[in-house]
Amino acid sequence: MESFAYTLTVKGKQPVKGIGSANDLELLVAQMNLAGLTPPDWIIANPTITGLDGSKTYIHDEGGKCEWRLRWVPFT
């Protein structure tokens, strides 16, 4: 099972950082009760940005008052 280093940033809160599987990322998103929540499995499968280093980022309400971001990078 592939592992990821991740950071969840929510406007006005301390970032949440950790290491886990795609299932762990889905669980984190579901538990955080985030604004405009899209189903967690869809967020992981459809990132907003994919970097050349394999990183992926999902951004909700970019620049808005409800902005939050989840960035994850494959961890080897």
PDB file of C-alpha atoms in Angstrom:
ATOM      1  CA  MET A   1       0.000   0.000   0.000  1.00  0.00           C
ATOM      2  CA  GLU A   2       1.379   3.413  -0.975  1.00  0.00           C
ATOM      3  CA  SER A   3       1.967   5.945   1.805  1.00  0.00           C
ATOM      4  CA  PHE A   4       1.837   9.722   1.583  1.00  0.00           C
ATOM      5  CA  ALA A   5       3.171  12.654   3.573  1.00  0.00           C
ATOM      6  CA  TYR A   6       0.315  15.146   3.798  1.00  0.00           C
ATOM      7  CA  THR A   7      -0.571  18.626   4.995  1.00  0.00           C
ATOM      8  CA  LEU A   8      -4.127  19.860   5.483  1.00  0.00           C
ATOM      9  CA  THR A   9      -4.312  23.648   5.752  1.00  0.00           C
ATOM     10  CA  VAL A  10      -7.533  25.336   6.838  1.00  0.00           C
ATOM     11  CA  LYS A  11      -7.735  29.129   6.976  1.00  0.00           C
ATOM     12  CA  GLY A  12      -7.367  30.326  10.585  1.00  0.00           C
ATOM     13  CA  LYS A  13      -6.182  26.958  11.974  1.00  0.00           C
ATOM     14  CA  GLN A  14      -2.879  25.193  12.535  1.00  0.00           C
ATOM     15  CA  PRO A  15      -1.919  22.893   9.630  1.00  0.00           C
ATOM     16  CA  VAL A  16      -2.420  19.166  10.187  1.00  0.00           C
ATOM     17  CA  LYS A  17       0.570  17.119   9.013  1.00  0.00           C
ATOM     18  CA  GLY A  18       1.108  13.384   8.919  1.00  0.00           C
ATOM     19  CA  ILE A  19       1.875  10.240   6.994  1.00  0.00           C
ATOM     20  CA  GLY A  20      -0.706   7.710   5.866  1.00  0.00           C
ATOM     21  CA  SER A  21      -2.423   5.810   3.079  1.00  0.00           C
ATOM     22  CA  ALA A  22      -5.053   7.129   0.658  1.00  0.00           C
ATOM     23  CA  ASN A  23      -7.661   5.688   3.043  1.00  0.00           C
ATOM     24  CA  ASP A  24      -6.112   7.702   5.898  1.00  0.00           C
ATOM     25  CA  LEU A  25      -6.360  10.867   3.782  1.00  0.00           C
ATOM     26  CA  GLU A  26     -10.029  10.170   3.059  1.00  0.00           C
ATOM     27  CA  LEU A  27     -10.711   9.590   6.756  1.00  0.00           C
ATOM     28  CA  LEU A  28      -8.938  12.825   7.735  1.00  0.00           C
ATOM     29  CA  VAL A  29     -10.980  14.872   5.268  1.00  0.00           C
ATOM     30  CA  ALA A  30     -14.237  13.238   6.412  1.00  0.00           C
ATOM     31  CA  GLN A  31     -13.484  13.869  10.097  1.00  0.00           C
ATOM     32  CA  MET A  32     -12.538  17.541   9.683  1.00  0.00           C
ATOM     33  CA  ASN A  33     -16.067  18.711   8.764  1.00  0.00           C
ATOM     34  CA  LEU A  34     -14.708  21.090   6.113  1.00  0.00           C
ATOM     35  CA  ALA A  35     -16.724  23.718   4.236  1.00  0.00           C
ATOM     36  CA  GLY A  36     -18.139  22.651   0.866  1.00  0.00           C
ATOM     37  CA  LEU A  37     -17.111  19.082   1.433  1.00  0.00           C
ATOM     38  CA  THR A  38     -16.897  16.970  -1.670  1.00  0.00           C
ATOM     39  CA  PRO A  39     -16.834  13.198  -1.030  1.00  0.00           C
ATOM     40  CA  PRO A  40     -13.317  12.407   0.303  1.00  0.00           C
ATOM     41  CA  ASP A  41     -12.675   9.624  -2.212  1.00  0.00           C
ATOM     42  CA  TRP A  42     -13.415  12.068  -5.057  1.00  0.00           C
ATOM     43  CA  ILE A  43     -10.976  14.640  -3.590  1.00  0.00           C
ATOM     44  CA  ILE A  44      -8.154  12.079  -3.531  1.00  0.00           C
ATOM     45  CA  ALA A  45      -8.960  10.829  -7.044  1.00  0.00           C
ATOM     46  CA  ASN A  46      -9.311  14.354  -8.549  1.00  0.00           C
ATOM     47  CA  PRO A  47      -6.623  16.716  -7.271  1.00  0.00           C
ATOM     48  CA  THR A  48      -6.663  20.356  -8.384  1.00  0.00           C
ATOM     49  CA  ILE A  49      -2.894  20.391  -9.010  1.00  0.00           C
ATOM     50  CA  THR A  50      -0.440  17.589  -9.779  1.00  0.00           C
ATOM     51  CA  GLY A  51       3.243  18.467  -9.389  1.00  0.00           C
ATOM     52  CA  LEU A  52       6.185  17.054 -11.311  1.00  0.00           C
ATOM     53  CA  ASP A  53       7.429  15.514  -8.046  1.00  0.00           C
ATOM     54  CA  GLY A  54       4.278  13.396  -7.763  1.00  0.00           C
ATOM     55  CA  SER A  55       2.664  15.750  -5.247  1.00  0.00           C
ATOM     56  CA  LYS A  56      -1.049  16.373  -5.466  1.00  0.00           C
ATOM     57  CA  THR A  57      -3.093  19.257  -4.076  1.00  0.00           C
ATOM     58  CA  TYR A  58      -6.829  19.754  -3.699  1.00  0.00           C
ATOM     59  CA  ILE A  59      -7.931  23.356  -3.094  1.00  0.00           C
ATOM     60  CA  HIS A  60     -11.432  24.366  -1.985  1.00  0.00           C
ATOM     61  CA  ASP A  61     -12.616  27.999  -2.378  1.00  0.00           C
ATOM     62  CA  GLU A  62      -9.181  29.325  -3.394  1.00  0.00           C
ATOM     63  CA  GLY A  63      -8.792  32.887  -2.094  1.00  0.00           C
ATOM     64  CA  GLY A  64     -12.185  32.764  -0.385  1.00  0.00           C
ATOM     65  CA  LYS A  65     -13.077  32.885   3.297  1.00  0.00           C
ATOM     66  CA  CYS A  66     -13.678  29.106   3.389  1.00  0.00           C
ATOM     67  CA  GLU A  67     -10.412  28.138   1.692  1.00  0.00           C
ATOM     68  CA  TRP A  68      -8.744  24.885   2.663  1.00  0.00           C
ATOM     69  CA  ARG A  69      -6.051  22.784   0.976  1.00  0.00           C
ATOM     70  CA  LEU A  70      -4.909  19.216   1.158  1.00  0.00           C
ATOM     71  CA  ARG A  71      -1.460  18.457  -0.272  1.00  0.00           C
ATOM     72  CA  TRP A  72      -0.045  14.939  -0.369  1.00  0.00           C
ATOM     73  CA  VAL A  73       3.225  13.526  -1.679  1.00  0.00           C
ATOM     74  CA  PRO A  74       4.159   9.856  -2.168  1.00  0.00           C
ATOM     75  CA  PHE A  75       6.387   8.762   0.708  1.00  0.00           C
ATOM     76  CA  THR A  76       9.045   6.122   0.119  1.00  0.00           C
TER      77      THR A  76
END
